[in-house]
Short mmCIF file of C-alpha atoms and ligand atoms in Angstrom, two decimals:
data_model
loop_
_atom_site.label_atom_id
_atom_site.label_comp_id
_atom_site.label_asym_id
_atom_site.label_seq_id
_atom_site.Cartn_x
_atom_site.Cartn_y
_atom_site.Cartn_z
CA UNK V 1 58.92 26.16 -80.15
CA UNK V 2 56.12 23.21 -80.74
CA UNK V 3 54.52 25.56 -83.04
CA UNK V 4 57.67 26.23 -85.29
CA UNK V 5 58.68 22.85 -84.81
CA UNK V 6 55.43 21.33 -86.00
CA UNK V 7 55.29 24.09 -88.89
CA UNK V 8 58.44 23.01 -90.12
CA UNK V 9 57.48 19.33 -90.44
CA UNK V 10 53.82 19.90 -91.82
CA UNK V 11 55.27 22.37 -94.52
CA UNK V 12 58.57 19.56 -95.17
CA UNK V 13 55.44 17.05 -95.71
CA UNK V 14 53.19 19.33 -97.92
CA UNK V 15 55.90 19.95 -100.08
CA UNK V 16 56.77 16.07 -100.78
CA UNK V 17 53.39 15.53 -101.31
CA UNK V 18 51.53 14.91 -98.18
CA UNK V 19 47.86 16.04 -98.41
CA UNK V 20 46.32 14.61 -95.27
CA UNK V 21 46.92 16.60 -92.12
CA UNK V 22 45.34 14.99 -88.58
CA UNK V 23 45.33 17.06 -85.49
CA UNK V 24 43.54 17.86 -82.01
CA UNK V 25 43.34 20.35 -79.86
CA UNK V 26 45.50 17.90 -77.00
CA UNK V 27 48.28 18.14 -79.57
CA UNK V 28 48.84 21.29 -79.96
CA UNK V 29 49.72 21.17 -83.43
CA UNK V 30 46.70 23.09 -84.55
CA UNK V 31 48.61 26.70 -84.65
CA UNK V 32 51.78 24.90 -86.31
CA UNK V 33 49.67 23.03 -89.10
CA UNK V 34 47.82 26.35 -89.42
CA UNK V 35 50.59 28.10 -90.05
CA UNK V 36 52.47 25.46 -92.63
CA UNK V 37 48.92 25.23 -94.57
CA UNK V 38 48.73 29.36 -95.09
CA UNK V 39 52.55 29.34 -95.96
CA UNK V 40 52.38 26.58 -98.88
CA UNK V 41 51.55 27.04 -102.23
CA UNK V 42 48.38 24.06 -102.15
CA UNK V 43 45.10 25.43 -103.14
CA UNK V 44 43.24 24.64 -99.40
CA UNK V 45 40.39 22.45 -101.52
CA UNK V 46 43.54 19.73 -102.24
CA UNK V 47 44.37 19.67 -98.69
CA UNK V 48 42.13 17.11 -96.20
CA UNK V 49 42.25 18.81 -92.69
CA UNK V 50 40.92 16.40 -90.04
CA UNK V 51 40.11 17.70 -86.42
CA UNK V 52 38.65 16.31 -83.19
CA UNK V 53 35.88 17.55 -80.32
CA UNK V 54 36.30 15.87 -77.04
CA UNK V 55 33.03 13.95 -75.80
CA UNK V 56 32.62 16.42 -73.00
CA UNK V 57 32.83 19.52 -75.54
CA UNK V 58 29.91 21.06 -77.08
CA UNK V 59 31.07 20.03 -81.00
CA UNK V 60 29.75 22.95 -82.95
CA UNK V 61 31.46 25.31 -80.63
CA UNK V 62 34.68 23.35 -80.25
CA UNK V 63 35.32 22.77 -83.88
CA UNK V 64 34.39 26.89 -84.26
CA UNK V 65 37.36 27.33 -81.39
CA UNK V 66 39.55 24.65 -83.16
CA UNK V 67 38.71 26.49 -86.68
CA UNK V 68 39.77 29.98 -85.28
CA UNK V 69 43.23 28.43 -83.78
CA UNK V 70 44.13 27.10 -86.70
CA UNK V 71 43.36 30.10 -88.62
CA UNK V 72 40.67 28.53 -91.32
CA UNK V 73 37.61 28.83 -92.90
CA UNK V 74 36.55 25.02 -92.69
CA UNK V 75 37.60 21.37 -92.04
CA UNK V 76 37.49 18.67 -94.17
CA UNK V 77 36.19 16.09 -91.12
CA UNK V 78 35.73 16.29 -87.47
CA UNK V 79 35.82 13.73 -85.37
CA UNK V 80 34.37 12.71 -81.70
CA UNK V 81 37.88 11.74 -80.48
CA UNK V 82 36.36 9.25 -77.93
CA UNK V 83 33.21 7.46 -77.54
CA UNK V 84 31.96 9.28 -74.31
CA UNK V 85 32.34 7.18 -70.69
CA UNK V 86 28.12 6.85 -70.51
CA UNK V 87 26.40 6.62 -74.15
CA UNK V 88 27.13 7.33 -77.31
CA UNK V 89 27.62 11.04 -77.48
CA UNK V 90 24.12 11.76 -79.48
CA UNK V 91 23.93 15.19 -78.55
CA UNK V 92 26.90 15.59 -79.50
CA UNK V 93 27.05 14.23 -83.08
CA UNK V 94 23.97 16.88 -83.71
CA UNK V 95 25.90 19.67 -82.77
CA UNK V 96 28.39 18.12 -85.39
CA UNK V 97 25.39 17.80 -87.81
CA UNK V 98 25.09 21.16 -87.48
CA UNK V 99 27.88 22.49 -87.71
CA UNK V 100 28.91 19.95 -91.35
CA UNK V 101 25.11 21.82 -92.37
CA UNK V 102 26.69 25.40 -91.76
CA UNK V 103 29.66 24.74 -93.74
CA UNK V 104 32.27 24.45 -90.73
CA UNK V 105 33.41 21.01 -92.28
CA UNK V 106 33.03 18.67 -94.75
CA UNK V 107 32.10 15.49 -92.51
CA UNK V 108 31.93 13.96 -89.59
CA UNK V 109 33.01 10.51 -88.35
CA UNK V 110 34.12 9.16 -84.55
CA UNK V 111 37.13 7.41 -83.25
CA UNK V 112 37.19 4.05 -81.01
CA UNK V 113 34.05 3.44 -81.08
CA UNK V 114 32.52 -0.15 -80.42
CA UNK V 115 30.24 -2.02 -83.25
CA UNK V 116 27.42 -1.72 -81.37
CA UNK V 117 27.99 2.05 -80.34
CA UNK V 118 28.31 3.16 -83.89
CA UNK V 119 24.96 0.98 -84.41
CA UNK V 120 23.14 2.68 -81.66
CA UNK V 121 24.57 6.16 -82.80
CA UNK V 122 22.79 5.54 -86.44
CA UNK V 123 20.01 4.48 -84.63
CA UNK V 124 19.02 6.86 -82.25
CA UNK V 125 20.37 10.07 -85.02
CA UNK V 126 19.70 8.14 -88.18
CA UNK V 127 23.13 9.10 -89.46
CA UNK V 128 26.31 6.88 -89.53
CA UNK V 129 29.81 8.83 -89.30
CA UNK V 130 31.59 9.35 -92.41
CA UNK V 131 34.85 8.05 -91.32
CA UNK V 132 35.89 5.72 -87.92
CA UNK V 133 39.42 6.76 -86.63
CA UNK V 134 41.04 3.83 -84.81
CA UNK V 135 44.27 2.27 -83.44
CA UNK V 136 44.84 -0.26 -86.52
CA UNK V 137 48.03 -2.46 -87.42
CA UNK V 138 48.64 -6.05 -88.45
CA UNK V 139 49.09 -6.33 -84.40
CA UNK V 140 46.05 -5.09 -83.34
CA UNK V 141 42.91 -4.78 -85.76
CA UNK V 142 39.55 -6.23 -86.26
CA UNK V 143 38.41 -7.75 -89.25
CA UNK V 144 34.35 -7.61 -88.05
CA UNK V 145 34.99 -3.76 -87.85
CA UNK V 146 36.32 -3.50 -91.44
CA UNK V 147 33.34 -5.98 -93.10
CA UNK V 148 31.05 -3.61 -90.60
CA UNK V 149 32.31 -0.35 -91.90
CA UNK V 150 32.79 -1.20 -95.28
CA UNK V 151 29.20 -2.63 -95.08
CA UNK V 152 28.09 0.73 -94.20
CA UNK V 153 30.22 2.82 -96.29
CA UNK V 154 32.27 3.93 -93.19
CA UNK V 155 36.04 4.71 -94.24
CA UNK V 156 38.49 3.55 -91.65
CA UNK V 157 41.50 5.46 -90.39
CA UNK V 158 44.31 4.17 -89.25
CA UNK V 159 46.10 5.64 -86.55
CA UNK V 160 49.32 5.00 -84.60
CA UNK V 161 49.56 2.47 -87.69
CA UNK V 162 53.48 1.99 -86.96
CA UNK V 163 52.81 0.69 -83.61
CA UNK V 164 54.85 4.12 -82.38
CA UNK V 165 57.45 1.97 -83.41
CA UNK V 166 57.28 -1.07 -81.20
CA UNK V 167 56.60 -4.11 -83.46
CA UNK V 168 58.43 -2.95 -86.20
CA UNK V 169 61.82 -5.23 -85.58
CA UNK V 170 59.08 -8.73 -85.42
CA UNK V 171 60.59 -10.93 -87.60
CA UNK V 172 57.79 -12.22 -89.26
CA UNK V 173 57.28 -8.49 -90.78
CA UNK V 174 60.95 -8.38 -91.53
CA UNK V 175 60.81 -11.47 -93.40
CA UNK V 176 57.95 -10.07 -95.83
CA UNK V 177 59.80 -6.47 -96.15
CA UNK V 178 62.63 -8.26 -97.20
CA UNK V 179 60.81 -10.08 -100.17
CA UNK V 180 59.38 -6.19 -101.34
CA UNK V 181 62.88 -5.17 -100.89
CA UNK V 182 60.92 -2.41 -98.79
CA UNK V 183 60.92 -1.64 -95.37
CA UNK V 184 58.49 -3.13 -92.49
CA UNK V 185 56.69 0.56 -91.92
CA UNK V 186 56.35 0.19 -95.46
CA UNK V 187 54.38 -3.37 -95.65
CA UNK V 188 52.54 -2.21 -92.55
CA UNK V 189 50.95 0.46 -95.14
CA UNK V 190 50.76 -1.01 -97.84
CA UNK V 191 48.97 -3.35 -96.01
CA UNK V 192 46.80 -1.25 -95.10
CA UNK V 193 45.96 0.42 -98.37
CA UNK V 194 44.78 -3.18 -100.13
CA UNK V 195 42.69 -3.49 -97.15
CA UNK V 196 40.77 0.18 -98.17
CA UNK V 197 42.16 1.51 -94.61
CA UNK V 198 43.68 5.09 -94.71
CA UNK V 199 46.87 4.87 -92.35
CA UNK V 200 48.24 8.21 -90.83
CA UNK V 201 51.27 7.34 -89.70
CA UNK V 202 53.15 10.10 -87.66
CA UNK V 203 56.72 11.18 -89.39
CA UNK V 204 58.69 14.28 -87.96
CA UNK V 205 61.89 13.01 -89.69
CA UNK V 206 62.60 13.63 -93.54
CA UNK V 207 63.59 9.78 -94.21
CA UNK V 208 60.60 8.49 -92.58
CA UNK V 209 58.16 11.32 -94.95
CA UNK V 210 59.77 10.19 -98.11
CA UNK V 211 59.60 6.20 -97.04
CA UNK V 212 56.06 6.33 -95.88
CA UNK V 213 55.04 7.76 -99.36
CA UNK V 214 57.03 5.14 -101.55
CA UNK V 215 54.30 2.70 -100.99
CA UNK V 216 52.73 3.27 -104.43
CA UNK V 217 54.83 1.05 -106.38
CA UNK V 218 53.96 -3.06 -105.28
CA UNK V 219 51.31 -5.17 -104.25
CA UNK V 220 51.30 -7.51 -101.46
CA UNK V 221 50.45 -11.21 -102.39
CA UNK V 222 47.26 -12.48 -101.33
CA UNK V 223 49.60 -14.47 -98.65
CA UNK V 224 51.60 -12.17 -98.04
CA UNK V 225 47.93 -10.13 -96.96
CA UNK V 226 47.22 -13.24 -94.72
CA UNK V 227 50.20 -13.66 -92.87
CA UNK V 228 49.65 -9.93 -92.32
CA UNK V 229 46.45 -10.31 -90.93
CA UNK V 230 47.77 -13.58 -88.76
CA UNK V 231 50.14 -11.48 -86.45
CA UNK V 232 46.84 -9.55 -84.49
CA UNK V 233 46.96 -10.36 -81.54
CA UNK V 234 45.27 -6.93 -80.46
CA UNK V 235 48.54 -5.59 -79.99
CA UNK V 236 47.70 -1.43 -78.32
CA UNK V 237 50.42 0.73 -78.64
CA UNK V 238 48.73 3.13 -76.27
CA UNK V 239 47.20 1.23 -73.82
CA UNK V 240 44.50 -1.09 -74.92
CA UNK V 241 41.93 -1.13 -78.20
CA UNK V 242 39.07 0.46 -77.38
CA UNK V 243 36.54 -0.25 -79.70
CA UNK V 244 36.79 -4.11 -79.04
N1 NAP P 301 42.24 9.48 -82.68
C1 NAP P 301 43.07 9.23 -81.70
O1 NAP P 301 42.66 9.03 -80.55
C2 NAP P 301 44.56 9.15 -81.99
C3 NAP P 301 45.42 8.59 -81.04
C4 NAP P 301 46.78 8.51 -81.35
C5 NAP P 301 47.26 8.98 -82.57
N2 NAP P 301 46.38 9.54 -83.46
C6 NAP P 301 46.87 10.07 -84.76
O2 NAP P 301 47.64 9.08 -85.42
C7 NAP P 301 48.90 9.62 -85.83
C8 NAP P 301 49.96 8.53 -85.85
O3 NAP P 301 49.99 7.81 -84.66
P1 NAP P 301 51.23 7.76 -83.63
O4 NAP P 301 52.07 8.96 -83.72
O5 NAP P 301 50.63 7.40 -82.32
O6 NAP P 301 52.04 6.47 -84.07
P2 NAP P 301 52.77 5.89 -85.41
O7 NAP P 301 52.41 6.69 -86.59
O8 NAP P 301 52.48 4.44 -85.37
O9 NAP P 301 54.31 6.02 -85.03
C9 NAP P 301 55.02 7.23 -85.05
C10 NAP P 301 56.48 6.89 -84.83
O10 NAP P 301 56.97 6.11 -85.91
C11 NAP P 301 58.13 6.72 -86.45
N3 NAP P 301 58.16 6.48 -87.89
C12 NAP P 301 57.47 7.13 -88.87
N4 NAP P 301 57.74 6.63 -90.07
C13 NAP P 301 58.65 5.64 -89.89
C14 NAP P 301 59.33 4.75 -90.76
N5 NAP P 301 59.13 4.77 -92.07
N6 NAP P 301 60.19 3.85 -90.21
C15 NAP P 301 60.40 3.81 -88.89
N7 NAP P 301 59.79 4.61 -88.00
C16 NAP P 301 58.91 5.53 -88.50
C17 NAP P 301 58.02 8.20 -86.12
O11 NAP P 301 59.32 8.79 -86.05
P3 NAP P 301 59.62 10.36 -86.42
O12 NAP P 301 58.42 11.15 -86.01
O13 NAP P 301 60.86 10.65 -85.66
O14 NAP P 301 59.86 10.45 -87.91
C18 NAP P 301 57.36 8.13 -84.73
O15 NAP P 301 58.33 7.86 -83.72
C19 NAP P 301 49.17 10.74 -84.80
O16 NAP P 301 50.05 11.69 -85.32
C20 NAP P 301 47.76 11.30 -84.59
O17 NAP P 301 47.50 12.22 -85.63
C21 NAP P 301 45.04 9.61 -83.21
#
């Protein structure tokens, strides 16, 4: 049921033009986003498949088992889904390294990690991740992780970027959709687009595909970008922001 449920929305979103696709084990998407990916018509080298070990995994054989249940050849990034209780997960992030070396994906990156855990990951492995995955909206954010990762070439994801829906009614983000003429999930990614921040907002529903791709069209207004930034007040739609 998940599976053909899932299937149905990843294909719905390949066809309108979606080309990232984020998933994890724990969601059990992987054999529904499998199966939408073989059944489109996209070449698989347009397609960016991001997947996730769990700190307590052993990465090269997780993202091998992750590979096989999604039924392909490669990934486009894995990801350390979270920074591990007790240190940073070295041994880890080598079995990653080796498994990016044999061709199982393109990169590797973490998620929620702390400043000074991705320092002491480059550190003590001499290699920074490729990408940080994090819980990111005007609400909750930190500009000293975006001047750190941009510093060090680290792209930032941004994930439950729609708060999972609960800030998106605050009238301060109304009153700035309403000037776009566009609506407040809107602003939140536009938003995070002039910032260089990838957002992967979650959509099952056809409306909310279509609106989160009509983003491509304005520019927010260097106040507009402020006020924006003003409303953090490390807002977690989850539970709390990890990497602060
Ligand atoms: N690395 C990690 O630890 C981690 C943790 C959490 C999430 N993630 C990733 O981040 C993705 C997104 O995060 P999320 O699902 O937690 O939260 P989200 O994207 O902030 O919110 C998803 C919710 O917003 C709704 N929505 C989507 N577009 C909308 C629009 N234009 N207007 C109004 N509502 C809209 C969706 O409804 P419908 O689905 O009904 O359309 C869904 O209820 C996940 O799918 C997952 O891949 C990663």
């Amino acid at each position: 049921m998940l599976t053909s449920h899932t299937a149905e929305a990843v294909q719905r979103a390949l066809e309108l033009g979606y080309r990232l696709l984020d998933t994890s084990s724990d969601y059990k998407t992987q054999p529904g986003i499998g199966k939408a990916v073989r059944r489109c018509n996209r070449p698989r080298e347009s397609l960016y498949i991001v997947m996730k070990v769990e700190p307590e995994e052993n990465g090269y054989d997780a993202t091998t088992r992750n590979l096989e249940e999604l039924k392909l050849a490669y990934a486009d990034l894995v990801l350390i889904h979270r920074a591990p209780e007790k240190g940073v997960g070295e041994r880890l992030w080598e079995q990653l390294i080796r498994a990016r070396d044999d061709g199982l994906t393109r990169d590797i990156g973490v998620c929620s990690y702390k400043i000074e855990q991705l320092k002491t990951l480059a550190e003590n492995t001499s290699e920074m991740p490729a990408v940080h995955q994090l819980e990111w909206s005007p609400f909750g954010h930190s500009l000293d992780m975006l001047s750190f990762c941009s510093g060090h070439e680290i792209v930032l994801q941004a994930y439950s970027p729609l708060t999972r829906g609960k800030r998106l009614k605050d009238e301060r983000l109304a009153a700035i959709a309403g000037k776009y003429n566009k609506s407040p999930a809107q602003i939140i990614l536009r938003w995070n687009l002039q910032h260089g921040v990838v957002p992967i907002p979650k959509a099952y529903r056809e409306d909310h595909q279509r609106t989160n791709l009509d983003i491509f069209d304005f520019m927010l207004d260097e106040i507009d970008m402020g006020t924006l930034d003003g409303l953090n007040e490390q807002f977690s739609a989850l539970e709390k922001l990890d990497y602060l």
